[in-house]
Short mmCIF file of C-alpha atoms and ligand atoms in Angstrom, two decimals:
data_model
loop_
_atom_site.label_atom_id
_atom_site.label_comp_id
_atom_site.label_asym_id
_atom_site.label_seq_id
_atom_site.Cartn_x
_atom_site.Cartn_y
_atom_site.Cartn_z
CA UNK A 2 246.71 36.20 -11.65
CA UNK A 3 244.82 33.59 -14.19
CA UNK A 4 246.29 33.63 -17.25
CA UNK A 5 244.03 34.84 -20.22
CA UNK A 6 243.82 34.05 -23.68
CA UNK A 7 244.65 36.48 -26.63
CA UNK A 8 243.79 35.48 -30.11
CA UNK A 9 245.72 36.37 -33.41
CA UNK A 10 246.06 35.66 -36.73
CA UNK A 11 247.96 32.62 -37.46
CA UNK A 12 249.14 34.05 -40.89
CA UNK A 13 248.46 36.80 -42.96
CA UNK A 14 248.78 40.50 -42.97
CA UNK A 15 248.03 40.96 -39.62
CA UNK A 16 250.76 38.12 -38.50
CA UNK A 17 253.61 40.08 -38.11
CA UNK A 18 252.65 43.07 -36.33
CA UNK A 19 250.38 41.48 -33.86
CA UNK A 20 252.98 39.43 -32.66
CA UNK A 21 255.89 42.49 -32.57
CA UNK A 22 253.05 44.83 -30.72
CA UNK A 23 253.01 41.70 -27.90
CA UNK A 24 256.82 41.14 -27.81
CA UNK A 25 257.41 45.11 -27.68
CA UNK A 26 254.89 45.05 -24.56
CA UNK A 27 257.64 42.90 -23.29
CA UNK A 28 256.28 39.59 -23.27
CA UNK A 29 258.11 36.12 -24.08
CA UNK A 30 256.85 33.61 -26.45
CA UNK A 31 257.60 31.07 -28.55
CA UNK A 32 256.13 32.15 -32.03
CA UNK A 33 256.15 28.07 -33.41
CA UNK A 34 254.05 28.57 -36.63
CA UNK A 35 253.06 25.18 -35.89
CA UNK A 36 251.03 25.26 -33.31
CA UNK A 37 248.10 26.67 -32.14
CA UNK A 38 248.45 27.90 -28.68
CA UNK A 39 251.77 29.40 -27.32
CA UNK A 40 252.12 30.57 -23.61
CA UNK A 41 253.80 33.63 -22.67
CA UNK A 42 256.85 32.86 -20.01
CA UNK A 43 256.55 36.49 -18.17
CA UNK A 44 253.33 37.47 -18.00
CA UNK A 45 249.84 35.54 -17.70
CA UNK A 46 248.83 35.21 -20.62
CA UNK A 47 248.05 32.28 -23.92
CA UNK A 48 248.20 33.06 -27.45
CA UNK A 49 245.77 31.77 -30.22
CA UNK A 50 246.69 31.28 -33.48
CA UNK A 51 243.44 31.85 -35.69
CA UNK A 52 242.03 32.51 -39.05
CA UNK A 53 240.81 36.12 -38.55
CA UNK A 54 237.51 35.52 -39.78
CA UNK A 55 237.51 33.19 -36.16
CA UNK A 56 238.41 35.77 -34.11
CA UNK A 57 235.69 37.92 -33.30
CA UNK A 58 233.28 34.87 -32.50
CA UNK A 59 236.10 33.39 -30.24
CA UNK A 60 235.95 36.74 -28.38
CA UNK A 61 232.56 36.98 -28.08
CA UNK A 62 232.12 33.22 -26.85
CA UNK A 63 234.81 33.67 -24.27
CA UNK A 64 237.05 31.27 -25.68
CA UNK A 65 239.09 33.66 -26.24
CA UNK A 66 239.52 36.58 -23.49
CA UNK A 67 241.37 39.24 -26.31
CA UNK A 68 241.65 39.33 -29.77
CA UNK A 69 243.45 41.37 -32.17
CA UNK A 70 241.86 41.93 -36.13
CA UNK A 71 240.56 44.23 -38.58
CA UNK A 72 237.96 45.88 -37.58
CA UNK A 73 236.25 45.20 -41.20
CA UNK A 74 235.89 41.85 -40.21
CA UNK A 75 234.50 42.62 -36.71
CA UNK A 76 231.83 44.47 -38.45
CA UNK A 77 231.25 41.57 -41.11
CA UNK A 78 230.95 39.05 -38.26
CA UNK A 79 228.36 41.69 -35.80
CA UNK A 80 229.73 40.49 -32.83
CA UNK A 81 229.10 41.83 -29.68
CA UNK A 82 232.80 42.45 -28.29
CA UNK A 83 234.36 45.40 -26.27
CA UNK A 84 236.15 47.57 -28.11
CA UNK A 85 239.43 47.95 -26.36
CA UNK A 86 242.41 49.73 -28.66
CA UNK A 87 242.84 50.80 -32.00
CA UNK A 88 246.20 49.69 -32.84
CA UNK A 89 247.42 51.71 -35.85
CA UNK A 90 248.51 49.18 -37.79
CA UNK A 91 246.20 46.96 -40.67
CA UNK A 92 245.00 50.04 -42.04
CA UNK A 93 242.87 49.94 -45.19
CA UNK A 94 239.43 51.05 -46.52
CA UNK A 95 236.38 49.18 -47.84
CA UNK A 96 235.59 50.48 -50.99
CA UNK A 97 232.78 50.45 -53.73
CA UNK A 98 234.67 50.26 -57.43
CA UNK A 99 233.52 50.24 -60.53
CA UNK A 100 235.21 49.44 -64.07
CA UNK A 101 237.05 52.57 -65.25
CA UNK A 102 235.01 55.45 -67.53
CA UNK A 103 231.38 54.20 -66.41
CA UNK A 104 231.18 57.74 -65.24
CA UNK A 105 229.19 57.21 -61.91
CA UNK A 106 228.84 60.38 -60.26
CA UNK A 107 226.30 60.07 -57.60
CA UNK A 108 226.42 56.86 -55.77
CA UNK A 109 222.71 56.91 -56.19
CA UNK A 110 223.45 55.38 -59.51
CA UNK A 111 224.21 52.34 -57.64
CA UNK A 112 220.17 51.72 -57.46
CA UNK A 113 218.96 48.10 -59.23
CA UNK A 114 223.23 47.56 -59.99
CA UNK A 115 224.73 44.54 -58.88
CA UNK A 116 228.04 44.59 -56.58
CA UNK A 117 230.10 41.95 -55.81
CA UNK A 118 231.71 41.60 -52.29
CA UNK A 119 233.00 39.25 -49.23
CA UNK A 120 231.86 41.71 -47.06
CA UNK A 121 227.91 42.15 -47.34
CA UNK A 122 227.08 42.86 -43.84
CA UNK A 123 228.60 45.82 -44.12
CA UNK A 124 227.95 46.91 -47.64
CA UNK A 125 224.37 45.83 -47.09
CA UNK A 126 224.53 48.24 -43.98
CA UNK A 127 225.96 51.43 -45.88
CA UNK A 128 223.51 50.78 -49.12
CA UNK A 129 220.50 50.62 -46.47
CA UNK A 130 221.72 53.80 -44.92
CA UNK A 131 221.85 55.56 -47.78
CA UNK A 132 218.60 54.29 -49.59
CA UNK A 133 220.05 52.35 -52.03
CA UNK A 134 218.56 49.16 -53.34
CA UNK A 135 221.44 47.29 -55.41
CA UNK A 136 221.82 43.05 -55.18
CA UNK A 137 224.56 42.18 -53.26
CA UNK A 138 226.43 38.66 -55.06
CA UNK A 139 228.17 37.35 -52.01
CA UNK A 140 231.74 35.61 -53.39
CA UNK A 141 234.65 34.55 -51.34
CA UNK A 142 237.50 35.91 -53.03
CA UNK A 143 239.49 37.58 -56.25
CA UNK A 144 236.21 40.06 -55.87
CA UNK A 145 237.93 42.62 -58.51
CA UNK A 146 237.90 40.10 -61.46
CA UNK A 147 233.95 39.62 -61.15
CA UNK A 148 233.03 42.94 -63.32
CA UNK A 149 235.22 41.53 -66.33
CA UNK A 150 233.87 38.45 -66.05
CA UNK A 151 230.04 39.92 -66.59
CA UNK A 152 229.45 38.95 -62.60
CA UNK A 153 228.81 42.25 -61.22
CA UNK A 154 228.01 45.90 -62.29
CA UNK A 155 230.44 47.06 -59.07
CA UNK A 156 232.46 45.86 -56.47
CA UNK A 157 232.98 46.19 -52.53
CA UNK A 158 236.63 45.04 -51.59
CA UNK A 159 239.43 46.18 -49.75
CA UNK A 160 241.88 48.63 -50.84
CA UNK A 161 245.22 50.01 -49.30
CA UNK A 162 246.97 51.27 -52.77
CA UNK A 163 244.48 50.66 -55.45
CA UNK A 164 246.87 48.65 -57.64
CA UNK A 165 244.72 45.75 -57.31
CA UNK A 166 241.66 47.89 -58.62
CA UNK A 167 243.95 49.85 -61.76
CA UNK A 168 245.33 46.51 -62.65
CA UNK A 169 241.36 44.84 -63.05
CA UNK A 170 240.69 47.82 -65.08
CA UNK A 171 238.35 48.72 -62.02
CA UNK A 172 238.19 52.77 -60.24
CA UNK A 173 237.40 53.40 -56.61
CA UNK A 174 233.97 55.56 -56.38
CA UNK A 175 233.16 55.27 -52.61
CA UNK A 176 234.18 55.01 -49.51
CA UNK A 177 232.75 52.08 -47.18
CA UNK A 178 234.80 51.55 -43.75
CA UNK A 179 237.99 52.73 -42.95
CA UNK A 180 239.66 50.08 -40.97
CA UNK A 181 242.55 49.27 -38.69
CA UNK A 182 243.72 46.54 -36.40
CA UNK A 183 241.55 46.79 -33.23
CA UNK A 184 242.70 44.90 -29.44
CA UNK A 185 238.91 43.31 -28.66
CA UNK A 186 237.79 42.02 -25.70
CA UNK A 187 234.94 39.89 -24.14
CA UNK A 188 232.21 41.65 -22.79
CA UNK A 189 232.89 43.18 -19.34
CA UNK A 190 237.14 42.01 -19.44
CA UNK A 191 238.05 45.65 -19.41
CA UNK A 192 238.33 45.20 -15.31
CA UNK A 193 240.29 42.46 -15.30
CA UNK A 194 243.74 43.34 -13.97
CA UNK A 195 245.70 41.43 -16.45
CA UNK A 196 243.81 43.60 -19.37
CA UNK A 197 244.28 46.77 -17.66
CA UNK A 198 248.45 46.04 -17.39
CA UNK A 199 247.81 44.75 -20.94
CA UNK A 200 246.10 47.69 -21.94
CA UNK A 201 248.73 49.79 -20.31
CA UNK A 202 252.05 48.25 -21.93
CA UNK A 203 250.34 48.32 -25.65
CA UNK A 204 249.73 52.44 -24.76
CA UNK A 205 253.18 52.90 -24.25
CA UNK A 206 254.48 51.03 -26.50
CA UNK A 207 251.77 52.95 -29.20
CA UNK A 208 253.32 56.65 -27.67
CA UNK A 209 256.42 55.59 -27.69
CA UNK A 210 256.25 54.76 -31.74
CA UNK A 211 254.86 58.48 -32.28
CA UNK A 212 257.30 60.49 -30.48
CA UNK A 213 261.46 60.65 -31.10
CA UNK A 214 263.94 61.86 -28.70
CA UNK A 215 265.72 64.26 -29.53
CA UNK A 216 269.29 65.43 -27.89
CA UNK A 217 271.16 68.69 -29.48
CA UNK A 218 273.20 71.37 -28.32
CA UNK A 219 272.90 74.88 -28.42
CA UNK A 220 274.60 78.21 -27.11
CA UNK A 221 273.09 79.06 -23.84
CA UNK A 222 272.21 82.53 -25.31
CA UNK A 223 269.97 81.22 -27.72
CA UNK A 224 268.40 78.65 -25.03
CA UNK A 225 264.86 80.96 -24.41
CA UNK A 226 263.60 80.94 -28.09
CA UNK A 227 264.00 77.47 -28.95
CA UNK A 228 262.75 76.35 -25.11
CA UNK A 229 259.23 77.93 -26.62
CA UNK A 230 259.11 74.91 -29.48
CA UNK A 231 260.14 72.04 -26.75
CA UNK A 232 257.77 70.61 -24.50
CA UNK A 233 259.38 67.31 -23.96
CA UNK A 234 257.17 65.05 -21.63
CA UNK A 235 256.92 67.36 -19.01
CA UNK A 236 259.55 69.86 -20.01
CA UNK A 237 263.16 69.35 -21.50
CA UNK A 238 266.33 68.35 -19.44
CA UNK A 239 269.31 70.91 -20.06
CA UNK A 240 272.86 69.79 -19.27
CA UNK A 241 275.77 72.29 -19.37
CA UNK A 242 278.48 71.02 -21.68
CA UNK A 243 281.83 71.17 -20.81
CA UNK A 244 282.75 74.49 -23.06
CA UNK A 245 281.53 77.34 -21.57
CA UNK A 246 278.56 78.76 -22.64
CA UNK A 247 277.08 75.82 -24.41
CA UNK A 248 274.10 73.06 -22.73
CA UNK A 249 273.06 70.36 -24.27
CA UNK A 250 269.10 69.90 -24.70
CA UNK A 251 267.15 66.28 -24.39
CA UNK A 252 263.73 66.31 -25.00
CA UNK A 253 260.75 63.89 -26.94
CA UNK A 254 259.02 65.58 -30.54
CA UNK A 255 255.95 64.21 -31.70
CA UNK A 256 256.98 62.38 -35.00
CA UNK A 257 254.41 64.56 -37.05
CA UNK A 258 256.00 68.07 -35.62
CA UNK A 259 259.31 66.38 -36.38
CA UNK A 260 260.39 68.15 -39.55
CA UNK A 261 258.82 71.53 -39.20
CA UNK A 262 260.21 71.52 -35.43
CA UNK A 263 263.74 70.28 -36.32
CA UNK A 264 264.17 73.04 -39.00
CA UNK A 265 263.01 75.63 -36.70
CA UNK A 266 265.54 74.21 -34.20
CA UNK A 267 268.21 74.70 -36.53
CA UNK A 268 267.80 78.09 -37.45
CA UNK A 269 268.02 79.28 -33.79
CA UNK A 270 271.43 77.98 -33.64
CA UNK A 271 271.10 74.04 -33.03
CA UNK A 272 273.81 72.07 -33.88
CA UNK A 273 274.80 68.30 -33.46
CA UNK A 274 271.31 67.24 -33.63
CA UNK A 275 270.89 63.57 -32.24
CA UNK A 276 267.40 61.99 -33.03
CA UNK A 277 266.49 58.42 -31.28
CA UNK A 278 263.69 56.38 -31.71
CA UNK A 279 261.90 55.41 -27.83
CA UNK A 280 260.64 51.85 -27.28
CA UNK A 281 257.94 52.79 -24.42
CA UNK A 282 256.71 55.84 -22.67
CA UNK A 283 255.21 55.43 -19.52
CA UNK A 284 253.03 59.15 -18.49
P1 LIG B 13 243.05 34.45 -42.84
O1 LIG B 13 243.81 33.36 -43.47
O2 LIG B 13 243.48 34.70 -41.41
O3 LIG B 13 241.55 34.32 -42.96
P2 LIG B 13 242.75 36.63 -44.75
O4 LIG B 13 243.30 36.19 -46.04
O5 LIG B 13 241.29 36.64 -44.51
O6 LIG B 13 243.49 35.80 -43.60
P3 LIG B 13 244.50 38.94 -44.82
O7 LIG B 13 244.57 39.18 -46.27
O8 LIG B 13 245.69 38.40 -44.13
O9 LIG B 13 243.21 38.10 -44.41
O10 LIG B 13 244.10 40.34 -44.16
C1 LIG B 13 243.86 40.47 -42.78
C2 LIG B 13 243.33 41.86 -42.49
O11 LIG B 13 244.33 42.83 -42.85
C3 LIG B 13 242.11 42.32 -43.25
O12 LIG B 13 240.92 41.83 -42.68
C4 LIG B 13 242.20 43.83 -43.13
O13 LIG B 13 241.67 44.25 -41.89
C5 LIG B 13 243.70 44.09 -43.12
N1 LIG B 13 244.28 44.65 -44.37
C6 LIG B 13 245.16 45.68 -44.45
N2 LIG B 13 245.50 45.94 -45.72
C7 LIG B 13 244.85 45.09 -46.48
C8 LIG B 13 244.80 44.85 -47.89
N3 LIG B 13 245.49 45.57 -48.77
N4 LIG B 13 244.02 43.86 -48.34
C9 LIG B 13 243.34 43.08 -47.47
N5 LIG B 13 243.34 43.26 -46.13
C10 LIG B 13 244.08 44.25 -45.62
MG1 LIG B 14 240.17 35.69 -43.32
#
Protein backbone atom coordinates (compact mmCIF):
# COMPACT_ATOMS: atom_id res chain seq x y z
CA UNK A 1 0.00 0.00 0.00
CA UNK A 2 1.47 3.76 -0.73
CA UNK A 3 1.85 5.47 2.19
CA UNK A 4 -0.33 8.70 2.58
CA UNK A 5 0.11 11.83 4.21
CA UNK A 6 -1.94 13.10 7.29
CA UNK A 7 -1.58 16.65 8.38
CA UNK A 8 -1.78 18.07 12.03
CA UNK A 9 -1.18 20.79 14.02
CA UNK A 10 2.31 21.25 14.96
CA UNK A 11 1.30 23.01 18.28
CA UNK A 12 -1.60 24.27 19.80
CA UNK A 13 -4.84 23.07 21.16
CA UNK A 14 -5.38 20.62 18.77
CA UNK A 15 -1.62 19.10 19.32
CA UNK A 16 -2.22 16.76 21.84
CA UNK A 17 -5.25 14.98 20.96
CA UNK A 18 -4.58 14.61 17.34
CA UNK A 19 -1.58 12.86 17.98
CA UNK A 20 -3.18 10.43 21.04
CA UNK A 21 -6.37 9.74 18.52
CA UNK A 22 -3.38 8.35 15.90
CA UNK A 23 -1.31 6.47 18.55
CA UNK A 24 -4.68 4.96 20.11
CA UNK A 25 -5.47 3.74 16.37
CA UNK A 26 -2.33 1.90 17.06
CA UNK A 27 0.14 3.51 15.03
CA UNK A 28 4.00 4.19 15.84
CA UNK A 29 5.65 7.47 15.52
CA UNK A 30 8.15 9.50 16.55
CA UNK A 31 6.37 12.77 17.80
CA UNK A 32 10.03 15.02 17.40
CA UNK A 33 8.53 18.56 17.85
CA UNK A 34 11.26 19.43 15.66
CA UNK A 35 10.51 18.37 12.64
CA UNK A 36 8.10 18.53 10.17
CA UNK A 37 7.32 15.21 8.78
CA UNK A 38 7.38 11.97 10.94
CA UNK A 39 6.66 8.46 9.38
CA UNK A 40 4.60 5.98 11.02
CA UNK A 41 6.69 2.46 11.53
CA UNK A 42 3.36 0.12 11.32
CA UNK A 43 1.17 1.37 9.08
CA UNK A 44 1.53 3.46 5.70
CA UNK A 45 1.26 6.44 6.55
CA UNK A 46 3.42 10.33 7.00
CA UNK A 47 2.58 12.90 9.42
CA UNK A 48 2.61 16.75 8.82
CA UNK A 49 3.25 19.06 11.27
CA UNK A 50 1.28 22.36 10.28
CA UNK A 51 -0.08 25.63 11.39
CA UNK A 52 -3.84 24.83 11.26
CA UNK A 53 -4.71 27.71 9.31
CA UNK A 54 -2.38 25.43 6.49
CA UNK A 55 -4.24 22.59 6.75
CA UNK A 56 -7.27 22.73 4.87
CA UNK A 57 -5.42 24.18 1.67
CA UNK A 58 -2.79 21.30 2.03
CA UNK A 59 -5.81 18.94 1.84
CA UNK A 60 -7.39 20.38 -0.82
CA UNK A 61 -4.07 20.67 -3.00
CA UNK A 62 -3.24 17.06 -2.35
CA UNK A 63 -0.22 17.72 -0.56
CA UNK A 64 -1.61 16.45 2.02
CA UNK A 65 -3.93 13.19 1.62
CA UNK A 66 -5.77 13.77 5.46
CA UNK A 67 -5.93 16.40 7.71
CA UNK A 68 -7.19 16.84 11.08
CA UNK A 69 -8.57 20.71 12.37
CA UNK A 70 -11.34 22.72 13.52
CA UNK A 71 -13.85 22.79 11.47
CA UNK A 72 -14.13 26.79 12.09
CA UNK A 73 -11.16 27.12 10.24
CA UNK A 74 -12.23 24.79 7.37
CA UNK A 75 -15.10 27.06 6.93
CA UNK A 76 -12.84 30.32 7.18
CA UNK A 77 -10.50 28.87 4.54
CA UNK A 78 -13.83 27.48 1.93
CA UNK A 79 -12.01 24.71 0.87
CA UNK A 80 -13.31 22.11 -1.04
CA UNK A 81 -12.29 18.89 1.12
CA UNK A 82 -14.24 15.63 2.00
CA UNK A 83 -15.59 15.58 5.07
CA UNK A 84 -14.51 12.37 6.63
CA UNK A 85 -15.05 12.19 10.76
CA UNK A 86 -16.03 14.38 13.36
CA UNK A 87 -13.70 13.64 16.05
CA UNK A 88 -15.22 14.88 19.34
CA UNK A 89 -12.58 16.59 20.53
CA UNK A 90 -11.66 20.73 19.81
CA UNK A 91 -15.03 21.60 20.63
CA UNK A 92 -15.98 25.28 20.84
CA UNK A 93 -18.46 27.82 19.35
CA UNK A 94 -18.07 30.98 17.27
CA UNK A 95 -19.76 33.58 18.91
CA UNK A 96 -21.03 37.26 18.37
CA UNK A 97 -20.30 39.33 21.91
CA UNK A 98 -20.92 42.44 22.84
CA UNK A 99 -19.71 44.65 25.95
CA UNK A 100 -21.88 43.78 28.97
CA UNK A 101 -25.45 45.87 29.63
CA UNK A 102 -25.73 47.19 25.86
CA UNK A 103 -28.97 45.36 26.09
CA UNK A 104 -29.11 43.84 22.48
CA UNK A 105 -32.06 41.80 22.20
CA UNK A 106 -32.66 41.04 18.64
CA UNK A 107 -29.57 40.40 16.70
CA UNK A 108 -31.15 42.64 14.16
CA UNK A 109 -29.64 45.37 16.20
CA UNK A 110 -26.46 44.32 14.77
CA UNK A 111 -27.52 46.43 11.43
CA UNK A 112 -24.81 49.50 10.47
CA UNK A 113 -22.62 48.06 13.97
CA UNK A 114 -19.20 47.24 13.55
CA UNK A 115 -17.77 43.65 14.71
CA UNK A 116 -14.48 42.70 15.02
CA UNK A 117 -13.31 39.12 14.07
CA UNK A 118 -10.47 36.64 12.55
CA UNK A 119 -13.06 34.77 11.16
CA UNK A 120 -15.08 36.93 8.48
CA UNK A 121 -15.87 34.32 6.02
CA UNK A 122 -17.96 32.94 8.22
CA UNK A 123 -19.42 35.82 10.12
CA UNK A 124 -19.86 37.53 6.77
CA UNK A 125 -21.82 34.24 5.80
CA UNK A 126 -24.26 34.15 8.94
CA UNK A 127 -24.84 38.22 8.79
CA UNK A 128 -25.77 37.68 4.92
CA UNK A 129 -28.08 34.89 5.90
CA UNK A 130 -29.80 36.65 8.19
CA UNK A 131 -30.06 40.15 6.41
CA UNK A 132 -27.84 41.92 8.35
CA UNK A 133 -25.61 44.65 7.04
CA UNK A 134 -22.85 45.36 9.86
CA UNK A 135 -18.82 46.16 8.75
CA UNK A 136 -16.80 43.44 9.43
CA UNK A 137 -12.93 44.91 10.84
CA UNK A 138 -10.86 41.91 9.96
CA UNK A 139 -7.90 41.68 12.95
CA UNK A 140 -5.63 38.81 13.62
CA UNK A 141 -5.81 38.33 17.17
CA UNK A 142 -6.71 39.44 21.05
CA UNK A 143 -10.28 40.13 19.10
CA UNK A 144 -12.07 40.66 22.71
CA UNK A 145 -9.94 43.76 23.65
CA UNK A 146 -11.10 45.69 20.35
CA UNK A 147 -14.62 46.99 21.92
CA UNK A 148 -12.61 48.69 24.91
CA UNK A 149 -10.34 50.03 22.80
CA UNK A 150 -13.27 52.02 20.67
CA UNK A 151 -12.39 49.37 17.60
CA UNK A 152 -15.59 47.66 17.30
CA UNK A 153 -19.30 47.92 18.42
CA UNK A 154 -19.19 43.73 18.72
CA UNK A 155 -17.13 40.92 18.36
CA UNK A 156 -17.00 37.37 16.55
CA UNK A 157 -14.41 35.05 18.41
CA UNK A 158 -14.21 31.80 19.78
CA UNK A 159 -15.50 30.73 23.00
CA UNK A 160 -15.32 27.37 25.04
CA UNK A 161 -15.95 28.92 28.76
CA UNK A 162 -16.56 32.56 28.26
CA UNK A 163 -13.88 33.65 30.75
CA UNK A 164 -12.09 35.31 28.06
CA UNK A 165 -15.36 37.35 27.17
CA UNK A 166 -16.40 38.15 31.32
CA UNK A 167 -12.84 39.10 31.87
CA UNK A 168 -12.95 41.94 28.61
CA UNK A 169 -16.06 43.10 30.18
CA UNK A 170 -17.65 41.58 26.90
CA UNK A 171 -21.31 39.08 26.96
CA UNK A 172 -22.00 36.37 24.43
CA UNK A 173 -25.35 37.35 22.35
CA UNK A 174 -25.21 34.80 19.46
CA UNK A 175 -24.38 31.84 18.34
CA UNK A 176 -22.16 31.51 15.01
CA UNK A 177 -20.65 27.82 14.40
CA UNK A 178 -20.39 25.20 16.69
CA UNK A 179 -17.17 23.48 15.99
CA UNK A 180 -15.13 20.37 16.60
CA UNK A 181 -12.04 18.68 15.32
CA UNK A 182 -12.97 17.16 11.91
CA UNK A 183 -10.56 14.03 9.99
CA UNK A 184 -10.61 15.80 6.19
CA UNK A 185 -9.73 14.35 3.24
CA UNK A 186 -8.85 15.15 -0.46
CA UNK A 187 -11.50 14.98 -2.78
CA UNK A 188 -12.41 11.41 -3.83
CA UNK A 189 -9.63 9.62 -0.92
CA UNK A 190 -12.58 8.10 0.84
CA UNK A 191 -11.82 4.77 -1.48
CA UNK A 192 -8.53 4.52 -0.83
CA UNK A 193 -7.85 1.42 1.26
CA UNK A 194 -5.46 2.94 3.61
CA UNK A 195 -8.37 5.67 4.55
CA UNK A 196 -10.97 3.16 4.85
CA UNK A 197 -8.59 0.99 7.62
CA UNK A 198 -7.87 4.55 8.82
CA UNK A 199 -11.31 5.42 9.01
CA UNK A 200 -12.06 2.16 10.66
CA UNK A 201 -9.40 2.19 13.65
CA UNK A 202 -10.36 6.06 14.56
CA UNK A 203 -14.32 4.50 14.81
CA UNK A 204 -13.31 2.17 17.25
CA UNK A 205 -11.21 3.85 18.99
CA UNK A 206 -14.21 6.90 19.10
CA UNK A 207 -16.87 3.83 20.48
CA UNK A 208 -14.64 2.53 22.51
CA UNK A 209 -14.18 6.14 24.50
CA UNK A 210 -18.17 6.24 24.89
CA UNK A 211 -18.91 2.96 26.28
CA UNK A 212 -17.40 1.28 29.83
CA UNK A 213 -17.36 -2.29 30.65
CA UNK A 214 -18.87 -3.20 33.20
CA UNK A 215 -18.39 -6.70 35.28
CA UNK A 216 -20.70 -7.29 38.60
CA UNK A 217 -22.25 -10.04 40.27
CA UNK A 218 -25.57 -10.78 41.15
CA UNK A 219 -27.85 -13.65 42.66
CA UNK A 220 -29.06 -15.76 39.86
CA UNK A 221 -32.66 -15.09 41.10
CA UNK A 222 -32.51 -11.61 40.43
CA UNK A 223 -30.65 -12.26 36.90
CA UNK A 224 -34.16 -11.58 34.57
CA UNK A 225 -34.87 -7.95 35.76
CA UNK A 226 -31.59 -6.48 35.53
CA UNK A 227 -30.86 -8.63 32.00
CA UNK A 228 -33.81 -6.04 30.70
CA UNK A 229 -31.27 -2.81 31.38
CA UNK A 230 -28.08 -4.76 29.70
CA UNK A 231 -27.61 -4.95 26.16
CA UNK A 232 -23.92 -5.30 26.08
CA UNK A 233 -22.63 -5.41 22.37
CA UNK A 234 -24.68 -8.04 21.35
CA UNK A 235 -25.95 -9.29 24.66
CA UNK A 236 -24.10 -9.80 28.10
CA UNK A 237 -21.79 -12.83 28.98
CA UNK A 238 -22.94 -14.58 32.36
CA UNK A 239 -20.43 -16.74 34.23
CA UNK A 240 -21.54 -18.86 37.24
CA UNK A 241 -19.41 -18.04 40.26
CA UNK A 242 -18.14 -20.51 42.32
CA UNK A 243 -20.91 -20.10 45.32
CA UNK A 244 -23.92 -21.47 44.39
CA UNK A 245 -26.49 -19.47 43.20
CA UNK A 246 -24.51 -16.45 42.23
CA UNK A 247 -23.11 -15.50 38.18
CA UNK A 248 -21.15 -12.96 37.49
CA UNK A 249 -22.37 -10.44 34.61
CA UNK A 250 -19.84 -8.67 31.88
CA UNK A 251 -21.29 -6.41 29.66
CA UNK A 252 -20.40 -2.63 27.83
CA UNK A 253 -22.86 0.70 29.13
CA UNK A 254 -22.92 3.61 27.09
CA UNK A 255 -21.02 6.26 29.24
CA UNK A 256 -24.16 8.64 29.16
CA UNK A 257 -26.64 5.68 30.58
CA UNK A 258 -23.80 5.05 33.01
CA UNK A 259 -25.15 6.56 36.21
CA UNK A 260 -28.85 6.15 35.83
CA UNK A 261 -28.06 2.38 34.68
CA UNK A 262 -25.55 1.63 37.48
CA UNK A 263 -28.04 2.80 40.20
CA UNK A 264 -30.74 0.82 38.76
CA UNK A 265 -28.28 -2.11 38.78
CA UNK A 266 -27.78 -1.75 42.30
CA UNK A 267 -31.08 -1.74 43.54
CA UNK A 268 -31.87 -5.15 41.93
CA UNK A 269 -29.30 -6.67 44.02
CA UNK A 270 -25.80 -5.89 42.23
CA UNK A 271 -22.95 -6.05 44.19
CA UNK A 272 -19.08 -5.84 43.55
CA UNK A 273 -19.54 -3.61 40.71
CA UNK A 274 -16.29 -3.48 38.47
CA UNK A 275 -16.31 -0.60 35.83
CA UNK A 276 -13.34 -0.54 33.05
CA UNK A 277 -12.64 1.81 30.58
CA UNK A 278 -12.26 -0.13 26.68
CA UNK A 279 -9.49 1.08 24.33
CA UNK A 280 -11.28 -0.11 20.91
CA UNK A 281 -14.47 -1.74 19.87
CA UNK A 282 -14.53 -3.41 16.78
CA UNK A 283 -18.75 -4.16 15.65
P1 LIG B 1 -1.66 27.63 14.95
O1 LIG B 1 -0.38 28.05 15.57
O2 LIG B 1 -1.62 26.17 14.52
O3 LIG B 1 -2.15 28.53 13.85
P2 LIG B 1 -3.87 28.71 16.50
O4 LIG B 1 -3.32 29.60 17.53
O5 LIG B 1 -4.46 29.27 15.26
O6 LIG B 1 -2.74 27.63 16.14
P3 LIG B 1 -5.27 27.22 18.56
O7 LIG B 1 -5.54 28.29 19.52
O8 LIG B 1 -4.25 26.19 18.88
O9 LIG B 1 -5.01 27.79 17.09
O10 LIG B 1 -6.67 26.49 18.29
C1 LIG B 1 -6.81 25.46 17.33
C2 LIG B 1 -8.28 25.12 17.18
O11 LIG B 1 -8.77 24.62 18.43
C3 LIG B 1 -9.23 26.24 16.84
O12 LIG B 1 -9.23 26.53 15.47
C4 LIG B 1 -10.56 25.67 17.30
O13 LIG B 1 -11.10 24.82 16.30
C5 LIG B 1 -10.19 24.81 18.50
N1 LIG B 1 -10.54 25.37 19.83
C6 LIG B 1 -11.12 24.70 20.85
N2 LIG B 1 -11.30 25.46 21.93
C7 LIG B 1 -10.83 26.66 21.63
C8 LIG B 1 -10.71 27.90 22.35
N3 LIG B 1 -11.13 28.05 23.60
N4 LIG B 1 -10.14 28.94 21.73
C9 LIG B 1 -9.66 28.80 20.47
N5 LIG B 1 -9.75 27.66 19.74
C10 LIG B 1 -10.33 26.60 20.30
MG1 LIG C 1 -3.98 29.15 13.43
Amino acid sequence: MKALKIAIQKSGRLNEKSVALLKNCGLNFENYKSSLITSVSNFPLEILFLRDDDIPEYVQDGIADLGIVGENVIQETEVDVEYLQELGFGKCTLKIAVPKGSNFENIQELNGKSIATSNPVILQKFLTNNGIQAEIRTISGSVEISPGLGLSDAICDIVSTGGTLRSNGLEPFADVLSSQAVLIGKKGIESNEVVSELLQRIQSVLKAKETKYVVLNIESKNLPSILALLTGVRSPTIIPLAEEGWVAVHTVIAEQDFWKKINALKSYGAQGIVVMPIEKIIM
